[in-house]
PDB file of N, CA and C in Angstrom:
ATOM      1  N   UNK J   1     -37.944  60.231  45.583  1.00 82.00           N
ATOM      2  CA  UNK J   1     -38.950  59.417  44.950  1.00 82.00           C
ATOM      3  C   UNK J   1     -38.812  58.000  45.493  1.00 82.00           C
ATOM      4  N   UNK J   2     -39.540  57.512  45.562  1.00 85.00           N
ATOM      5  CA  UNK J   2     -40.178  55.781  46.199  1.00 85.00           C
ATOM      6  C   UNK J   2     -40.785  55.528  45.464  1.00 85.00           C
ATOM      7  N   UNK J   3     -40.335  54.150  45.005  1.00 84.00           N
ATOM      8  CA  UNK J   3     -41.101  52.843  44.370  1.00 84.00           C
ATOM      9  C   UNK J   3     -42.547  52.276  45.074  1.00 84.00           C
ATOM     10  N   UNK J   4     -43.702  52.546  44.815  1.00 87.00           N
ATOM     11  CA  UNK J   4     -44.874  52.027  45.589  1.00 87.00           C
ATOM     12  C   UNK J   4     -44.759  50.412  45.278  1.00 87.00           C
ATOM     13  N   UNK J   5     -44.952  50.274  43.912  1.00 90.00           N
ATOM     14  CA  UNK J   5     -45.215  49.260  43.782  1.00 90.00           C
ATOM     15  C   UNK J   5     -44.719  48.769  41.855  1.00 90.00           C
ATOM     16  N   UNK J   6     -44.317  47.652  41.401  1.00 92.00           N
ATOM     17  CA  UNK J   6     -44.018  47.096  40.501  1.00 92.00           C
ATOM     18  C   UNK J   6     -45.109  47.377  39.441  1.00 92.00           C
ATOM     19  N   UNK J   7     -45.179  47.482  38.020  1.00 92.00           N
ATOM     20  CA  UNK J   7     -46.265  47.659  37.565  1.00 92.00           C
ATOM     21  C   UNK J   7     -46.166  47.084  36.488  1.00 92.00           C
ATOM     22  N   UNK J   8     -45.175  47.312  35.548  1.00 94.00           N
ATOM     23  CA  UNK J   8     -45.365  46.045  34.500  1.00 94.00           C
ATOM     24  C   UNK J   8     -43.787  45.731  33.312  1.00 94.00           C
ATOM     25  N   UNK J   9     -43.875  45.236  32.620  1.00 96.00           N
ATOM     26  CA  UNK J   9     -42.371  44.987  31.971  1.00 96.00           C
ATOM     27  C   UNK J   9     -42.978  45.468  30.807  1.00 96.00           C
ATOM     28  N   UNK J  10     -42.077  46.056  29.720  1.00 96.00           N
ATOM     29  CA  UNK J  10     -41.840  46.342  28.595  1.00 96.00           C
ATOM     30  C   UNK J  10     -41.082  45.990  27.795  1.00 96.00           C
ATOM     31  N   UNK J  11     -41.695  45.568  27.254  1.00 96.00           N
ATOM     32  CA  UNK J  11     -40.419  44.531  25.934  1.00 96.00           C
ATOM     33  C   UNK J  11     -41.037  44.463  24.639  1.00 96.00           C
ATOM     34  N   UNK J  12     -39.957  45.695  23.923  1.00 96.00           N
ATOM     35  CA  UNK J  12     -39.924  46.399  22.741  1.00 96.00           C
ATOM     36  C   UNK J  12     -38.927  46.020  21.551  1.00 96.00           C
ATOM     37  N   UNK J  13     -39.074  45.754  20.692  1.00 97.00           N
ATOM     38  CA  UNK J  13     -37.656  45.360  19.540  1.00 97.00           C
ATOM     39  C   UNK J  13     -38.031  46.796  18.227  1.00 97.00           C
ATOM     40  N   UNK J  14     -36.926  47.540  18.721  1.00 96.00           N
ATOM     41  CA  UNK J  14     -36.652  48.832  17.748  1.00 96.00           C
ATOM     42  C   UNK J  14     -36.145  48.303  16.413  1.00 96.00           C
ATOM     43  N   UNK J  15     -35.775  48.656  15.116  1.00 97.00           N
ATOM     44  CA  UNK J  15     -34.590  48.624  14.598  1.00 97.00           C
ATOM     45  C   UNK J  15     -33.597  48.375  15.052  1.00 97.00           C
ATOM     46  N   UNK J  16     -33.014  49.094  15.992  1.00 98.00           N
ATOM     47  CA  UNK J  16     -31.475  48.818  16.264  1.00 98.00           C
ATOM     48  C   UNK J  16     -31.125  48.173  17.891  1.00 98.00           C
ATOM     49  N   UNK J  17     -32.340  48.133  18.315  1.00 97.00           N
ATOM     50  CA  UNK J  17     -32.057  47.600  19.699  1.00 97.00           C
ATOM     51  C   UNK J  17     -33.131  46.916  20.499  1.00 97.00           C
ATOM     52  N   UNK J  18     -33.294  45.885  21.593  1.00 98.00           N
ATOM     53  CA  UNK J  18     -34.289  45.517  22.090  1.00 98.00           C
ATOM     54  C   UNK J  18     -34.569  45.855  23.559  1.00 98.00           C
ATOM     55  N   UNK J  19     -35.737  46.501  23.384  1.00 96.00           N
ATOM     56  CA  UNK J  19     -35.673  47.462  25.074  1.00 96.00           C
ATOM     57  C   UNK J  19     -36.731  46.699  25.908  1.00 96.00           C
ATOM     58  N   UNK J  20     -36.525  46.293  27.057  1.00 97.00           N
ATOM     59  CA  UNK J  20     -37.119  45.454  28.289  1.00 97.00           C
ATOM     60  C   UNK J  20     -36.549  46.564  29.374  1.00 97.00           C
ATOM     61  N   UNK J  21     -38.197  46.873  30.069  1.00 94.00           N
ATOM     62  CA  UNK J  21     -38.087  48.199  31.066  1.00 94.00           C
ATOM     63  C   UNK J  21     -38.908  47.573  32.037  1.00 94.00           C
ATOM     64  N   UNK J  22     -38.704  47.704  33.029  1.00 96.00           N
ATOM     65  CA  UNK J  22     -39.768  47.369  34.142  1.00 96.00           C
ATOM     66  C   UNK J  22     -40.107  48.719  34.859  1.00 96.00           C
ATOM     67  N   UNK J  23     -40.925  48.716  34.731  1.00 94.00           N
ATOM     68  CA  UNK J  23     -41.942  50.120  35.050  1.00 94.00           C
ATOM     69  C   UNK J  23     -42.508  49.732  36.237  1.00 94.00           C
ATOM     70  N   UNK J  24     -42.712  51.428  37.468  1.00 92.00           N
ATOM     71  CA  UNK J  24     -43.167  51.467  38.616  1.00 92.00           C
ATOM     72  C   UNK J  24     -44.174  52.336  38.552  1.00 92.00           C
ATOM     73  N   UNK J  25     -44.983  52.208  39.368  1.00 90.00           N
ATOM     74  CA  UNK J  25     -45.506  53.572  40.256  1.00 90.00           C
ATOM     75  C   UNK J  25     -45.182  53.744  41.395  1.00 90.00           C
ATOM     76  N   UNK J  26     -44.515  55.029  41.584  1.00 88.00           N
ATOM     77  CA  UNK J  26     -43.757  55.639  42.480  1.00 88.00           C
ATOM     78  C   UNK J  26     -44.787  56.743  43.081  1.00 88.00           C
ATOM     79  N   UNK J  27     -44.011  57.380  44.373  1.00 86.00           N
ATOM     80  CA  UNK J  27     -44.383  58.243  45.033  1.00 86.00           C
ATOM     81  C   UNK J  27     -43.257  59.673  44.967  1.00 86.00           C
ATOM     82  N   UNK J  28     -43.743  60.846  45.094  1.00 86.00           N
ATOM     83  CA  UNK J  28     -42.972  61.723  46.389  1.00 86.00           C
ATOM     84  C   UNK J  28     -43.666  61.930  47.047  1.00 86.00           C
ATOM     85  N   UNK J  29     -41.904  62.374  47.758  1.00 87.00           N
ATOM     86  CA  UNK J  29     -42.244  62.769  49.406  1.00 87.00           C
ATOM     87  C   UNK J  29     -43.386  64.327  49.184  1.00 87.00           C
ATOM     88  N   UNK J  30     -43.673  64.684  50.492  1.00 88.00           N
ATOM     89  CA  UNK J  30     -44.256  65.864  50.490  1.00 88.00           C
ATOM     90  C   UNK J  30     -43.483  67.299  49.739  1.00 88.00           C
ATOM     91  N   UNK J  31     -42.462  67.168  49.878  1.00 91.00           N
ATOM     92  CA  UNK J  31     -41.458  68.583  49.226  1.00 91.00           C
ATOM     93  C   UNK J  31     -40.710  68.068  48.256  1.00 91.00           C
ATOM     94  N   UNK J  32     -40.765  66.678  47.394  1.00 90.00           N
ATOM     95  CA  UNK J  32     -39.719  66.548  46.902  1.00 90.00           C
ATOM     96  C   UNK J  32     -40.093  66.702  44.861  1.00 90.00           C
ATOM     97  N   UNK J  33     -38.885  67.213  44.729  1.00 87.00           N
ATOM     98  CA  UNK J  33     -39.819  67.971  43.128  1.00 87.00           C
ATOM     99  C   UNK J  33     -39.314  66.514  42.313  1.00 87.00           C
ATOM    100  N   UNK J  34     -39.265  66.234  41.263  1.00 84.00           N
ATOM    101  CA  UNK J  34     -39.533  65.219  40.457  1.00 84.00           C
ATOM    102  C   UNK J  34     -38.328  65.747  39.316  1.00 84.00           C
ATOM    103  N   UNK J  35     -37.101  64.909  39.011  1.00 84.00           N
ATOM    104  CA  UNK J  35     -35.877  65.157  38.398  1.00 84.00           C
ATOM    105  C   UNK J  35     -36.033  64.575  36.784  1.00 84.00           C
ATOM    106  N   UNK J  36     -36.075  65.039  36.082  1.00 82.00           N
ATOM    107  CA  UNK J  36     -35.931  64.197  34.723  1.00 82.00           C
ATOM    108  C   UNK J  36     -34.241  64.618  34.169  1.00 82.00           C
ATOM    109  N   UNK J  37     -34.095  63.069  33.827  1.00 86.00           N
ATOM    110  CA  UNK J  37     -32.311  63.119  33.583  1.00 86.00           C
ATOM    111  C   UNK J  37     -32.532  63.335  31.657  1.00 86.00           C
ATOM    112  N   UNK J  38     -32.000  64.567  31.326  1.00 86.00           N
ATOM    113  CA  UNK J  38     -32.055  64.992  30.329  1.00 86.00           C
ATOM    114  C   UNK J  38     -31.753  63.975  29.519  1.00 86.00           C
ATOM    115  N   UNK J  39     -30.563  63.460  29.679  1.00 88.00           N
ATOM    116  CA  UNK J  39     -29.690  62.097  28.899  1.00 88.00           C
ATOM    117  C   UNK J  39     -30.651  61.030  28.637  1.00 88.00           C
ATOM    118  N   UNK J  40     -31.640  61.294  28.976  1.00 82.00           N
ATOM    119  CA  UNK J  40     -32.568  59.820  29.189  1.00 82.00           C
ATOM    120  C   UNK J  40     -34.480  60.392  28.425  1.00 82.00           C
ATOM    121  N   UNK J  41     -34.548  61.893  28.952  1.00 81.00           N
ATOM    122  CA  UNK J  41     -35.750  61.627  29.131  1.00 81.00           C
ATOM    123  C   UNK J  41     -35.997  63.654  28.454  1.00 81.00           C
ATOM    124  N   UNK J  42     -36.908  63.683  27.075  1.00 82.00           N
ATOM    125  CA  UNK J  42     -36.445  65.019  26.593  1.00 82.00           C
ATOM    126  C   UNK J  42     -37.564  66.102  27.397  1.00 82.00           C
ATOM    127  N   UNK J  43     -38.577  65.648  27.748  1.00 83.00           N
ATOM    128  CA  UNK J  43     -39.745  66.261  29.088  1.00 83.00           C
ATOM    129  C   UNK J  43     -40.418  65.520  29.963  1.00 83.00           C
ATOM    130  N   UNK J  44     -40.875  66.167  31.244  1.00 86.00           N
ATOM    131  CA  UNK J  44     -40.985  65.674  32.053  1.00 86.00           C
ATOM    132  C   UNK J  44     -42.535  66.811  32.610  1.00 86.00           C
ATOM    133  N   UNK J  45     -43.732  66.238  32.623  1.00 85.00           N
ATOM    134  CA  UNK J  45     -45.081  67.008  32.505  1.00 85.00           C
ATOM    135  C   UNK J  45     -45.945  65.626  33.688  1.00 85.00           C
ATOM    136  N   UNK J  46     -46.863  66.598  33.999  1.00 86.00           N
ATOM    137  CA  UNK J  46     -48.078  65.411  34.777  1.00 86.00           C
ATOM    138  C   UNK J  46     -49.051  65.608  34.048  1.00 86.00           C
ATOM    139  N   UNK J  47     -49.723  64.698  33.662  1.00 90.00           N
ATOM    140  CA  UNK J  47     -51.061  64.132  32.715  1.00 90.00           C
ATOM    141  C   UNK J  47     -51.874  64.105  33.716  1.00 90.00           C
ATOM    142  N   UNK J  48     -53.446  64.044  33.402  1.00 91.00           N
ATOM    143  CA  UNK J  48     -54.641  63.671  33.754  1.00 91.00           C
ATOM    144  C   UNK J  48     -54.929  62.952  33.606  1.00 91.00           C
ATOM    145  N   UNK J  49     -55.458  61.660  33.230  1.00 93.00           N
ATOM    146  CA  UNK J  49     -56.050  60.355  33.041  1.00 93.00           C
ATOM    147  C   UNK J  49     -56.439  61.142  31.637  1.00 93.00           C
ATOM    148  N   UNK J  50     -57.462  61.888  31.238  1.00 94.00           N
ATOM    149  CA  UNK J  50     -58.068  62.454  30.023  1.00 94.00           C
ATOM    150  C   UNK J  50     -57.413  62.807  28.911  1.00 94.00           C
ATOM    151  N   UNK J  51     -56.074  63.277  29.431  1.00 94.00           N
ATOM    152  CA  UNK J  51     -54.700  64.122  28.458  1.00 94.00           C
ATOM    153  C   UNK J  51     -54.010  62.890  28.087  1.00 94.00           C
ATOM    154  N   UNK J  52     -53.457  61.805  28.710  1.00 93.00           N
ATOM    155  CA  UNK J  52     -52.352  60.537  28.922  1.00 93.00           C
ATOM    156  C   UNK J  52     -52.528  60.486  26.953  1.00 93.00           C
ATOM    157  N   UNK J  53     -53.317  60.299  26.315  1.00 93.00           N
ATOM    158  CA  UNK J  53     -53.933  59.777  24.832  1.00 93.00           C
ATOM    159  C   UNK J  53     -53.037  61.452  24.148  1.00 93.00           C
ATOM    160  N   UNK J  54     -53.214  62.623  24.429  1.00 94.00           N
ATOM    161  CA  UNK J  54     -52.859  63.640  23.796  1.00 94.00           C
ATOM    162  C   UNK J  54     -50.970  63.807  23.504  1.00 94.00           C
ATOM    163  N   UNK J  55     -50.714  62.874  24.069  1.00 92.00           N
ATOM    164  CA  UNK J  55     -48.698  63.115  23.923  1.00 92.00           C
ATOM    165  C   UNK J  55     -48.280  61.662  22.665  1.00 92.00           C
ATOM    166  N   UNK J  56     -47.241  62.255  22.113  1.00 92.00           N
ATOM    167  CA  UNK J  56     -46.957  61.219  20.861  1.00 92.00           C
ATOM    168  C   UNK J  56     -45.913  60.358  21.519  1.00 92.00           C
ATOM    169  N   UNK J  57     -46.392  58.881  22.000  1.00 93.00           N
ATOM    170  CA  UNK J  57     -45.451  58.878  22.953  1.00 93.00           C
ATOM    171  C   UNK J  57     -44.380  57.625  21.994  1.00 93.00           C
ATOM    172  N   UNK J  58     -43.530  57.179  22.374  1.00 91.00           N
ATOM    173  CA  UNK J  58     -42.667  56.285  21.512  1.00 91.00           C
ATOM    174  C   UNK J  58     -43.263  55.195  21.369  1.00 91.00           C
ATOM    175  N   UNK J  59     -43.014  54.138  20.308  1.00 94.00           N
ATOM    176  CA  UNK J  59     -43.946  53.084  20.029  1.00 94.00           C
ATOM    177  C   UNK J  59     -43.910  52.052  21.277  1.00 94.00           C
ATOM    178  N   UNK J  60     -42.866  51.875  22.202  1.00 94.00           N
ATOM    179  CA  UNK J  60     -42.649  50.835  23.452  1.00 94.00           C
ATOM    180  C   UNK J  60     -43.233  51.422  24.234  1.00 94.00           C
ATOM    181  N   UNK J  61     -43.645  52.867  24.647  1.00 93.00           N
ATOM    182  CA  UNK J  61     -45.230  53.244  25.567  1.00 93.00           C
ATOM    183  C   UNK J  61     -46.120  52.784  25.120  1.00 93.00           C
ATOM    184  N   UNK J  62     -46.713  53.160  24.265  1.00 94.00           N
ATOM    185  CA  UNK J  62     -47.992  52.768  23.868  1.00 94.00           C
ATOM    186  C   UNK J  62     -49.051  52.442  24.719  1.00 94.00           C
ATOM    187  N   UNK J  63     -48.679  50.970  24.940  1.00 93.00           N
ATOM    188  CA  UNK J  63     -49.590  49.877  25.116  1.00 93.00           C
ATOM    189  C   UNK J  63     -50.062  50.120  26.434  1.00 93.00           C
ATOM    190  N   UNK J  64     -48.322  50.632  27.812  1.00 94.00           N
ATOM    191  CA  UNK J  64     -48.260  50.875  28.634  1.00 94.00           C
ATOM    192  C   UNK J  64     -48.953  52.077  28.721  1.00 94.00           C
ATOM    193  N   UNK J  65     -49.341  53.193  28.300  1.00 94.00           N
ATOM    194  CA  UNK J  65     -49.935  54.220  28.481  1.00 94.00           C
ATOM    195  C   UNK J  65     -51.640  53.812  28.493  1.00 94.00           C
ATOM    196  N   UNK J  66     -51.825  53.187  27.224  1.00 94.00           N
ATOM    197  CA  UNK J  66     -53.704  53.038  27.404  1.00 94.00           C
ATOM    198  C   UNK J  66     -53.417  51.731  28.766  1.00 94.00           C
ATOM    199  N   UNK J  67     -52.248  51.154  29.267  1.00 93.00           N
ATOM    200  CA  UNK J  67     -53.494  50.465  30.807  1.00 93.00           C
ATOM    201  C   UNK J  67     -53.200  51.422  31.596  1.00 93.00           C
ATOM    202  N   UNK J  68     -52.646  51.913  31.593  1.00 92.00           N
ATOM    203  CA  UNK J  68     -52.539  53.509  32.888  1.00 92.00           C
ATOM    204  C   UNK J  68     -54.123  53.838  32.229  1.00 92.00           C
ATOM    205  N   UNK J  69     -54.631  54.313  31.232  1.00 92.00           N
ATOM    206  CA  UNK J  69     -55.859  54.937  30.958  1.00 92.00           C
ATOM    207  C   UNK J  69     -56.742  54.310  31.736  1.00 92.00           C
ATOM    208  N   UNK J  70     -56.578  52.848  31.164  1.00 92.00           N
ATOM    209  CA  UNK J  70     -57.907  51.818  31.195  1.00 92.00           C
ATOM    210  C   UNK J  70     -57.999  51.553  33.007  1.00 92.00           C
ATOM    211  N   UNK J  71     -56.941  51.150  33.333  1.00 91.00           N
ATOM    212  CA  UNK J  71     -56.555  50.883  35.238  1.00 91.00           C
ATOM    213  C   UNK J  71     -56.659  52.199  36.035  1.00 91.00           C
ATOM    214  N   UNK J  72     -56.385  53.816  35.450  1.00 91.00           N
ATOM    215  CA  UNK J  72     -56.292  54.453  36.312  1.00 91.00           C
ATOM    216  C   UNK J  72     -56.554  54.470  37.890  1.00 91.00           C
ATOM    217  N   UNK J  73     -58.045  54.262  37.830  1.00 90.00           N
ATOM    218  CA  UNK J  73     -58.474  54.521  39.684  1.00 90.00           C
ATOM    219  C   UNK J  73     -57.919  53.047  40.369  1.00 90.00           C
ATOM    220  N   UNK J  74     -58.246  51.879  39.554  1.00 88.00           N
ATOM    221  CA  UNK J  74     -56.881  50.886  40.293  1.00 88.00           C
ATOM    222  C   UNK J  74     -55.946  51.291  40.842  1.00 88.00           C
ATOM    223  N   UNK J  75     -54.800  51.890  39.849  1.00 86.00           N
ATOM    224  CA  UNK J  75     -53.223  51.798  39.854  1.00 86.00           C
ATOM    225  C   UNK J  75     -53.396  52.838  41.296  1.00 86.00           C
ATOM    226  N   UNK J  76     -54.379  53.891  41.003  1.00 85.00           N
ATOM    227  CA  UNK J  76     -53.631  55.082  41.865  1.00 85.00           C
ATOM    228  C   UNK J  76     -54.653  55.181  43.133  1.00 85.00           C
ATOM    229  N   UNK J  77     -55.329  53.880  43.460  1.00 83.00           N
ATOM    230  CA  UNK J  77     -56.392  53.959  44.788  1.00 83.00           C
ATOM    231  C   UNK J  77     -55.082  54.258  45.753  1.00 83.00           C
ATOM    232  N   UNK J  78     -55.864  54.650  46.942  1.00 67.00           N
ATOM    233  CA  UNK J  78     -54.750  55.401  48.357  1.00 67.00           C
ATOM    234  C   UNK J  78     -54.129  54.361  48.450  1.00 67.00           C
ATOM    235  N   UNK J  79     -55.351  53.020  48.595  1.00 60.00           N
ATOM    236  CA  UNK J  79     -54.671  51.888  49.518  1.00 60.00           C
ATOM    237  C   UNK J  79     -53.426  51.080  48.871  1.00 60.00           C
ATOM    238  N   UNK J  80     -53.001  51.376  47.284  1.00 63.00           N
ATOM    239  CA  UNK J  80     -51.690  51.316  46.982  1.00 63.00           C
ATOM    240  C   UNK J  80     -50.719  52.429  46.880  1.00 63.00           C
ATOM    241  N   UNK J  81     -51.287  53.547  47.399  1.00 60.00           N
ATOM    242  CA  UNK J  81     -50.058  54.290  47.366  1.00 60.00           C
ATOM    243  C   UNK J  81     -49.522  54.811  48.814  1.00 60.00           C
TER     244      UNK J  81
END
């Protein structure tokens, strides 16, 4: 997997902790399958732009999920990836 490009920071205050994530959009290679580290992450699925709204996602996605909605054909034109 490759980092295309930077996409945005996340900065969340839980109950018990304050989470700041800097989020990418990445690539794979042609053969390379996509790893989710259990310890970190409980599934690992590809969305549609249409579906992204159908997963209950934690309250520090959120926000980040509807501009993936709202930006889609932006984020994922060729000429940035």
């Amino acid at each position: 997997m490759q980092a295309a490009f930077f996409y945005d920071t996340v900065a969340y205050s839980y109950p018990t902790f304050d989470l700041h994530m800097d989020c990418y959009i990445c690539t794979l290679g042609e053969s390379e399958e996509p790893i989710a580290d259990p310890e970190i992450h409980s599934e690992l699925r590809w969305l549609a732009q249409n579906k992204l709204l159908d997963v209950q996602w934690l309250p520090a996605d959120i926000e980040l999920i509807k501009q993936l909605g709202t930006f889609w054909n932006d984020i994922f034109a060729s000429q940035h990836l």
